[in-house]
């Protein structure tokens, strides 16, 4: 049982490049989400999904796309990277329904630098 | 504007003493509150939570207190241990599983 896995662990991009951050979970969780962590800002929600085929925007969605074709995977796409997207990205999952849905399991993070 | 605020960026405490971490929120619709713990190069892990219908929840060395009228919650760790050295995030939600996080407090437990 691997929990929530994220790849890559580190990535350096040039401004304007695109890439996809991968996230997978093996706990059969319905709810998945992406956060970014910046110094002094805590974690901010980018996009989330309440099940396969359903996604919605969080607090800071601009510049990012997501899709959820399976329960297990929730990739985050950067369309045209900008230096402001330099951050640590965390994927999280939780079972839907009841209080358990709040107690999200986080992946180890992807540290992204945009030059 | 951040709806969850942790005004103390850092806290240093001696091993065996109490650690008290504070968190304030502005959104009166928040009805569930959580604390997460984060070690360097790892993702946050859930620590303890409290519903808005309670004012206290205890789990071993960790106790969370909620004061709804003041829109304030606190986390008490007693006794503090070296393994408690980490960043602690306060988070809140309004019944939709979307979490709003504070900026975090770095706790250092001195031997």
PDB file of C-alpha atoms in Angstrom:
ATOM      1  CA  UNK A   1       0.000   0.000   0.000  1.00  0.00           C
ATOM      2  CA  UNK A   2       1.959   3.024  -1.281  1.00  0.00           C
ATOM      3  CA  UNK A   3      -0.600   5.695  -0.282  1.00  0.00           C
ATOM      4  CA  UNK A   4      -0.236   8.876  -2.349  1.00  0.00           C
ATOM      5  CA  UNK A   5       2.699   8.989  -4.760  1.00  0.00           C
ATOM      6  CA  UNK A   6       3.964  11.976  -6.719  1.00  0.00           C
ATOM      7  CA  UNK A   7       6.443  12.215  -9.575  1.00  0.00           C
ATOM      8  CA  UNK A   8       8.841  13.799 -10.188  1.00  0.00           C
ATOM      9  CA  UNK A   9      10.311  14.835  -6.822  1.00  0.00           C
ATOM     10  CA  UNK A  10      12.201  17.751  -8.373  1.00  0.00           C
ATOM     11  CA  UNK A  11      11.808  19.610 -11.655  1.00  0.00           C
ATOM     12  CA  UNK A  12      13.389  22.669 -13.251  1.00  0.00           C
ATOM     13  CA  UNK A  13      11.547  24.328 -16.132  1.00  0.00           C
ATOM     14  CA  UNK A  14      12.231  27.314 -18.315  1.00  0.00           C
ATOM     15  CA  UNK A  15       9.599  30.006 -18.620  1.00  0.00           C
ATOM     16  CA  UNK A  16       7.018  29.009 -21.204  1.00  0.00           C
ATOM     17  CA  UNK A  17       7.590  25.271 -21.006  1.00  0.00           C
ATOM     18  CA  UNK A  18       4.753  22.924 -20.130  1.00  0.00           C
ATOM     19  CA  UNK A  19       4.769  19.832 -17.995  1.00  0.00           C
ATOM     20  CA  UNK A  20       2.572  17.442 -16.046  1.00  0.00           C
ATOM     21  CA  UNK A  21       2.964  16.622 -12.368  1.00  0.00           C
ATOM     22  CA  UNK A  22       1.781  13.105 -11.681  1.00  0.00           C
ATOM     23  CA  UNK A  23      -0.242  11.978  -8.675  1.00  0.00           C
ATOM     24  CA  UNK A  24      -1.587   8.526  -7.915  1.00  0.00           C
ATOM     25  CA  UNK A  25      -3.253   6.920  -4.900  1.00  0.00           C
ATOM     26  CA  UNK A  26      -4.014   3.272  -4.201  1.00  0.00           C
ATOM     27  CA  UNK A  27      -6.551   3.739  -1.381  1.00  0.00           C
ATOM     28  CA  UNK A  28      -9.615   3.958  -3.625  1.00  0.00           C
ATOM     29  CA  UNK A  29     -10.262   7.497  -2.396  1.00  0.00           C
ATOM     30  CA  UNK A  30     -12.894   9.512  -4.221  1.00  0.00           C
ATOM     31  CA  UNK A  31     -11.594  12.949  -3.276  1.00  0.00           C
ATOM     32  CA  UNK A  32      -8.258  14.224  -4.623  1.00  0.00           C
ATOM     33  CA  UNK A  33      -6.722  17.665  -4.617  1.00  0.00           C
ATOM     34  CA  UNK A  34      -3.642  19.687  -5.509  1.00  0.00           C
ATOM     35  CA  UNK A  35      -2.070  22.312  -3.259  1.00  0.00           C
ATOM     36  CA  UNK A  36       0.927  24.549  -3.614  1.00  0.00           C
ATOM     37  CA  UNK A  37       3.055  25.628  -0.664  1.00  0.00           C
ATOM     38  CA  UNK A  38       4.852  28.940  -0.706  1.00  0.00           C
ATOM     39  CA  UNK A  39       6.856  30.551   2.112  1.00  0.00           C
ATOM     40  CA  UNK A  40       4.620  32.487   4.492  1.00  0.00           C
ATOM     41  CA  UNK A  41       1.467  31.377   2.651  1.00  0.00           C
ATOM     42  CA  UNK A  42       0.740  27.879   3.914  1.00  0.00           C
ATOM     43  CA  UNK A  43      -0.878  25.489   1.458  1.00  0.00           C
ATOM     44  CA  UNK A  44      -3.285  26.862  -1.114  1.00  0.00           C
ATOM     45  CA  UNK A  45      -5.779  24.739  -3.038  1.00  0.00           C
ATOM     46  CA  UNK A  46      -5.288  24.724  -6.832  1.00  0.00           C
ATOM     47  CA  UNK A  47      -7.842  22.195  -8.121  1.00  0.00           C
ATOM     48  CA  UNK A  48      -9.797  19.336  -6.652  1.00  0.00           C
ATOM     49  CA  UNK A  49     -11.881  16.363  -7.754  1.00  0.00           C
ATOM     50  CA  UNK A  50     -14.732  14.599  -5.959  1.00  0.00           C
ATOM     51  CA  UNK A  51     -14.614  11.592  -8.268  1.00  0.00           C
ATOM     52  CA  UNK A  52     -13.613  10.342 -11.709  1.00  0.00           C
ATOM     53  CA  UNK A  53     -14.741  12.749 -14.389  1.00  0.00           C
ATOM     54  CA  UNK A  54     -15.458  15.594 -11.931  1.00  0.00           C
ATOM     55  CA  UNK A  55     -13.037  18.445 -11.249  1.00  0.00           C
ATOM     56  CA  UNK A  56     -13.369  21.979  -9.922  1.00  0.00           C
ATOM     57  CA  UNK A  57     -11.243  25.016  -9.212  1.00  0.00           C
ATOM     58  CA  UNK A  58      -9.733  25.864  -5.881  1.00  0.00           C
ATOM     59  CA  UNK A  59      -8.281  29.113  -4.602  1.00  0.00           C
ATOM     60  CA  UNK A  60      -5.430  29.563  -7.133  1.00  0.00           C
ATOM     61  CA  UNK A  61      -6.337  27.708 -10.378  1.00  0.00           C
ATOM     62  CA  UNK A  62      -4.917  30.075 -12.996  1.00  0.00           C
ATOM     63  CA  UNK A  63      -2.165  28.534 -15.137  1.00  0.00           C
ATOM     64  CA  UNK A  64      -3.061  24.966 -14.190  1.00  0.00           C
ATOM     65  CA  UNK A  65      -5.284  22.288 -15.693  1.00  0.00           C
ATOM     66  CA  UNK A  66      -6.434  18.985 -14.267  1.00  0.00           C
ATOM     67  CA  UNK A  67      -8.383  15.936 -15.371  1.00  0.00           C
ATOM     68  CA  UNK A  68      -9.593  12.822 -13.553  1.00  0.00           C
ATOM     69  CA  UNK A  69     -10.142   9.915 -15.899  1.00  0.00           C
ATOM     70  CA  UNK A  70      -9.633   7.244 -13.210  1.00  0.00           C
ATOM     71  CA  UNK A  71     -10.133   7.072  -9.441  1.00  0.00           C
ATOM     72  CA  UNK A  72      -6.402   6.487  -8.946  1.00  0.00           C
ATOM     73  CA  UNK A  73      -4.791   9.301 -10.959  1.00  0.00           C
ATOM     74  CA  UNK A  74      -5.044  13.079 -10.786  1.00  0.00           C
ATOM     75  CA  UNK A  75      -2.387  14.799 -12.935  1.00  0.00           C
ATOM     76  CA  UNK A  76      -1.717  18.537 -12.751  1.00  0.00           C
ATOM     77  CA  UNK A  77      -0.704  20.280 -15.968  1.00  0.00           C
ATOM     78  CA  UNK A  78       1.225  23.518 -16.174  1.00  0.00           C
ATOM     79  CA  UNK A  79       0.331  25.006 -19.536  1.00  0.00           C
ATOM     80  CA  UNK A  80       3.065  27.650 -19.880  1.00  0.00           C
ATOM     81  CA  UNK A  81       5.322  27.790 -16.832  1.00  0.00           C
ATOM     82  CA  UNK A  82       6.023  31.137 -15.183  1.00  0.00           C
ATOM     83  CA  UNK A  83       8.492  32.024 -12.391  1.00  0.00           C
ATOM     84  CA  UNK A  84       5.482  32.690 -10.116  1.00  0.00           C
ATOM     85  CA  UNK A  85       4.736  28.960 -10.299  1.00  0.00           C
ATOM     86  CA  UNK A  86       7.986  28.129  -8.517  1.00  0.00           C
ATOM     87  CA  UNK A  87       6.677  26.268  -5.480  1.00  0.00           C
ATOM     88  CA  UNK A  88       6.301  22.926  -3.759  1.00  0.00           C
ATOM     89  CA  UNK A  89       3.257  21.043  -5.012  1.00  0.00           C
ATOM     90  CA  UNK A  90       1.360  18.537  -2.894  1.00  0.00           C
ATOM     91  CA  UNK A  91      -1.288  16.100  -4.002  1.00  0.00           C
ATOM     92  CA  UNK A  92      -3.758  14.800  -1.420  1.00  0.00           C
ATOM     93  CA  UNK A  93      -6.600  12.302  -1.262  1.00  0.00           C
ATOM     94  CA  UNK A  94      -9.360  11.315   1.138  1.00  0.00           C
ATOM     95  CA  UNK A  95     -12.415   9.083   1.208  1.00  0.00           C
ATOM     96  CA  UNK A  96     -15.562  11.029   0.520  1.00  0.00           C
ATOM     97  CA  UNK A  97     -18.346  11.271   3.010  1.00  0.00           C
ATOM     98  CA  UNK A  98     -18.350  12.154   6.653  1.00  0.00           C
ATOM     99  CA  UNK A  99     -15.517  13.481   8.731  1.00  0.00           C
ATOM    100  CA  UNK A 100     -13.011  11.115   7.116  1.00  0.00           C
ATOM    101  CA  UNK A 101     -13.135  13.293   4.048  1.00  0.00           C
ATOM    102  CA  UNK A 102     -11.445  16.131   5.867  1.00  0.00           C
ATOM    103  CA  UNK A 103      -8.460  14.110   7.021  1.00  0.00           C
ATOM    104  CA  UNK A 104      -6.548  14.155   3.768  1.00  0.00           C
ATOM    105  CA  UNK A 105      -3.500  12.021   2.998  1.00  0.00           C
ATOM    106  CA  UNK A 106      -0.709  13.957   1.344  1.00  0.00           C
ATOM    107  CA  UNK A 107       1.974  12.845  -1.069  1.00  0.00           C
ATOM    108  CA  UNK A 108       5.650  13.733  -0.511  1.00  0.00           C
ATOM    109  CA  UNK A 109       5.545  16.737  -2.833  1.00  0.00           C
ATOM    110  CA  UNK A 110       7.169  17.949  -6.053  1.00  0.00           C
ATOM    111  CA  UNK A 111       9.596  20.857  -5.829  1.00  0.00           C
ATOM    112  CA  UNK A 112       9.288  22.908  -9.019  1.00  0.00           C
ATOM    113  CA  UNK A 113      11.598  25.728 -10.061  1.00  0.00           C
ATOM    114  CA  UNK A 114      10.793  27.902 -13.073  1.00  0.00           C
ATOM    115  CA  UNK A 115      13.686  29.999 -14.393  1.00  0.00           C
TER     116      UNK A 115
ATOM    117  CA  UNK B   1      -6.821  37.402   2.131  1.00  0.00           C
ATOM    118  CA  UNK B   2      -5.939  34.450   4.329  1.00  0.00           C
ATOM    119  CA  UNK B   3      -8.924  33.136   6.260  1.00  0.00           C
ATOM    120  CA  UNK B   4      -6.747  31.087   8.617  1.00  0.00           C
ATOM    121  CA  UNK B   5      -3.873  32.772  10.382  1.00  0.00           C
ATOM    122  CA  UNK B   6      -1.032  31.454  12.468  1.00  0.00           C
ATOM    123  CA  UNK B   7       0.657  34.555  13.773  1.00  0.00           C
ATOM    124  CA  UNK B   8       3.654  32.862  15.371  1.00  0.00           C
ATOM    125  CA  UNK B   9       6.080  31.638  12.680  1.00  0.00           C
ATOM    126  CA  UNK B  10       8.178  29.755  15.205  1.00  0.00           C
ATOM    127  CA  UNK B  11       8.146  28.335  18.715  1.00  0.00           C
ATOM    128  CA  UNK B  12      11.033  26.952  20.765  1.00  0.00           C
ATOM    129  CA  UNK B  13      10.270  24.784  23.798  1.00  0.00           C
ATOM    130  CA  UNK B  14      12.274  22.639  26.167  1.00  0.00           C
ATOM    131  CA  UNK B  15      11.769  18.901  26.064  1.00  0.00           C
ATOM    132  CA  UNK B  16       9.140  17.812  28.573  1.00  0.00           C
ATOM    133  CA  UNK B  17       7.391  21.213  28.666  1.00  0.00           C
ATOM    134  CA  UNK B  18       4.136  22.219  27.041  1.00  0.00           C
ATOM    135  CA  UNK B  19       3.965  23.545  23.467  1.00  0.00           C
ATOM    136  CA  UNK B  20       1.011  25.819  22.694  1.00  0.00           C
ATOM    137  CA  UNK B  21       0.289  26.682  19.071  1.00  0.00           C
ATOM    138  CA  UNK B  22      -2.356  29.234  18.179  1.00  0.00           C
ATOM    139  CA  UNK B  23      -4.584  29.735  15.162  1.00  0.00           C
ATOM    140  CA  UNK B  24      -7.217  32.352  14.303  1.00  0.00           C
ATOM    141  CA  UNK B  25      -9.828  32.247  11.562  1.00  0.00           C
ATOM    142  CA  UNK B  26     -12.141  34.790   9.991  1.00  0.00           C
ATOM    143  CA  UNK B  27     -14.745  32.704   8.134  1.00  0.00           C
ATOM    144  CA  UNK B  28     -17.699  31.998  10.417  1.00  0.00           C
ATOM    145  CA  UNK B  29     -18.824  29.227   8.036  1.00  0.00           C
ATOM    146  CA  UNK B  30     -15.884  27.013   9.014  1.00  0.00           C
ATOM    147  CA  UNK B  31     -17.221  24.033  10.952  1.00  0.00           C
ATOM    148  CA  UNK B  32     -14.292  21.633  11.083  1.00  0.00           C
ATOM    149  CA  UNK B  33     -10.732  22.321  12.108  1.00  0.00           C
ATOM    150  CA  UNK B  34      -7.585  20.249  11.754  1.00  0.00           C
ATOM    151  CA  UNK B  35      -3.929  20.305  12.634  1.00  0.00           C
ATOM    152  CA  UNK B  36      -1.320  18.831  10.339  1.00  0.00           C
ATOM    153  CA  UNK B  37       2.321  18.133  11.086  1.00  0.00           C
ATOM    154  CA  UNK B  38       5.037  18.369   8.454  1.00  0.00           C
ATOM    155  CA  UNK B  39       8.634  17.209   8.492  1.00  0.00           C
ATOM    156  CA  UNK B  40      11.143  18.541   5.925  1.00  0.00           C
ATOM    157  CA  UNK B  41      10.900  16.930   2.475  1.00  0.00           C
ATOM    158  CA  UNK B  42       7.681  15.129   3.418  1.00  0.00           C
ATOM    159  CA  UNK B  43       4.012  15.836   2.909  1.00  0.00           C
ATOM    160  CA  UNK B  44       1.819  17.025   5.785  1.00  0.00           C
ATOM    161  CA  UNK B  45       0.292  14.317   7.961  1.00  0.00           C
ATOM    162  CA  UNK B  46      -2.983  14.616   9.823  1.00  0.00           C
ATOM    163  CA  UNK B  47      -2.568  15.076  13.559  1.00  0.00           C
ATOM    164  CA  UNK B  48      -5.861  15.916  15.264  1.00  0.00           C
ATOM    165  CA  UNK B  49      -9.177  17.572  14.454  1.00  0.00           C
ATOM    166  CA  UNK B  50     -12.197  19.130  16.104  1.00  0.00           C
ATOM    167  CA  UNK B  51     -15.748  19.771  15.010  1.00  0.00           C
ATOM    168  CA  UNK B  52     -17.406  23.117  15.697  1.00  0.00           C
ATOM    169  CA  UNK B  53     -19.912  21.396  17.999  1.00  0.00           C
ATOM    170  CA  UNK B  54     -17.111  20.641  20.468  1.00  0.00           C
ATOM    171  CA  UNK B  55     -14.707  22.856  22.368  1.00  0.00           C
ATOM    172  CA  UNK B  56     -12.026  20.295  23.135  1.00  0.00           C
ATOM    173  CA  UNK B  57     -10.611  17.136  21.604  1.00  0.00           C
ATOM    174  CA  UNK B  58      -7.801  15.087  23.079  1.00  0.00           C
ATOM    175  CA  UNK B  59      -5.611  12.390  21.567  1.00  0.00           C
ATOM    176  CA  UNK B  60      -2.733  11.243  23.722  1.00  0.00           C
ATOM    177  CA  UNK B  61      -0.274  14.103  24.169  1.00  0.00           C
ATOM    178  CA  UNK B  62      -2.213  16.337  21.776  1.00  0.00           C
ATOM    179  CA  UNK B  63      -5.240  18.446  22.704  1.00  0.00           C
ATOM    180  CA  UNK B  64      -7.037  20.930  20.491  1.00  0.00           C
ATOM    181  CA  UNK B  65      -9.207  23.665  21.993  1.00  0.00           C
ATOM    182  CA  UNK B  66     -11.798  25.640  20.027  1.00  0.00           C
ATOM    183  CA  UNK B  67     -13.239  29.001  21.048  1.00  0.00           C
ATOM    184  CA  UNK B  68     -15.905  29.765  18.451  1.00  0.00           C
ATOM    185  CA  UNK B  69     -16.849  33.162  19.822  1.00  0.00           C
ATOM    186  CA  UNK B  70     -13.248  34.301  19.487  1.00  0.00           C
ATOM    187  CA  UNK B  71     -12.703  32.365  16.235  1.00  0.00           C
ATOM    188  CA  UNK B  72      -9.608  30.893  17.812  1.00  0.00           C
ATOM    189  CA  UNK B  73      -8.176  27.434  18.237  1.00  0.00           C
ATOM    190  CA  UNK B  74      -5.049  26.149  19.878  1.00  0.00           C
ATOM    191  CA  UNK B  75      -3.026  22.953  19.929  1.00  0.00           C
ATOM    192  CA  UNK B  76      -1.385  21.822  23.150  1.00  0.00           C
ATOM    193  CA  UNK B  77       1.398  19.252  23.132  1.00  0.00           C
ATOM    194  CA  UNK B  78       2.243  17.823  26.541  1.00  0.00           C
ATOM    195  CA  UNK B  79       4.942  16.780  27.152  1.00  0.00           C
ATOM    196  CA  UNK B  80       6.923  17.989  24.155  1.00  0.00           C
ATOM    197  CA  UNK B  81       9.373  15.497  22.698  1.00  0.00           C
ATOM    198  CA  UNK B  82      12.261  15.918  20.214  1.00  0.00           C
ATOM    199  CA  UNK B  83      10.253  14.103  17.539  1.00  0.00           C
ATOM    200  CA  UNK B  84       7.660  16.876  17.766  1.00  0.00           C
ATOM    201  CA  UNK B  85      10.078  19.278  16.064  1.00  0.00           C
ATOM    202  CA  UNK B  86       8.252  20.023  12.801  1.00  0.00           C
ATOM    203  CA  UNK B  87       6.061  22.576  11.060  1.00  0.00           C
ATOM    204  CA  UNK B  88       2.459  22.568  12.278  1.00  0.00           C
ATOM    205  CA  UNK B  89      -0.330  23.775  10.020  1.00  0.00           C
ATOM    206  CA  UNK B  90      -3.781  24.761  11.176  1.00  0.00           C
ATOM    207  CA  UNK B  91      -6.548  24.101   8.615  1.00  0.00           C
ATOM    208  CA  UNK B  92     -10.283  24.717   8.436  1.00  0.00           C
ATOM    209  CA  UNK B  93     -13.174  23.680   6.234  1.00  0.00           C
ATOM    210  CA  UNK B  94     -16.819  24.608   5.727  1.00  0.00           C
ATOM    211  CA  UNK B  95     -18.317  21.177   5.084  1.00  0.00           C
ATOM    212  CA  UNK B  96     -17.008  20.806   1.543  1.00  0.00           C
ATOM    213  CA  UNK B  97     -13.664  19.073   2.122  1.00  0.00           C
ATOM    214  CA  UNK B  98     -11.746  22.058   0.742  1.00  0.00           C
ATOM    215  CA  UNK B  99      -9.167  23.006   3.343  1.00  0.00           C
ATOM    216  CA  UNK B 100      -7.905  26.511   4.067  1.00  0.00           C
ATOM    217  CA  UNK B 101      -4.476  26.424   5.682  1.00  0.00           C
ATOM    218  CA  UNK B 102      -2.561  28.799   7.880  1.00  0.00           C
ATOM    219  CA  UNK B 103       1.063  29.688   7.114  1.00  0.00           C
ATOM    220  CA  UNK B 104       2.430  27.242   9.668  1.00  0.00           C
ATOM    221  CA  UNK B 105       4.389  27.382  12.921  1.00  0.00           C
ATOM    222  CA  UNK B 106       7.835  25.795  13.160  1.00  0.00           C
ATOM    223  CA  UNK B 107       8.268  24.052  16.503  1.00  0.00           C
ATOM    224  CA  UNK B 108      11.735  23.283  17.823  1.00  0.00           C
ATOM    225  CA  UNK B 109      11.998  21.088  20.901  1.00  0.00           C
ATOM    226  CA  UNK B 110      15.287  21.634  22.768  1.00  0.00           C
ATOM    227  CA  UNK B 111      16.884  18.799  24.699  1.00  0.00           C
TER     228      UNK B 111
END
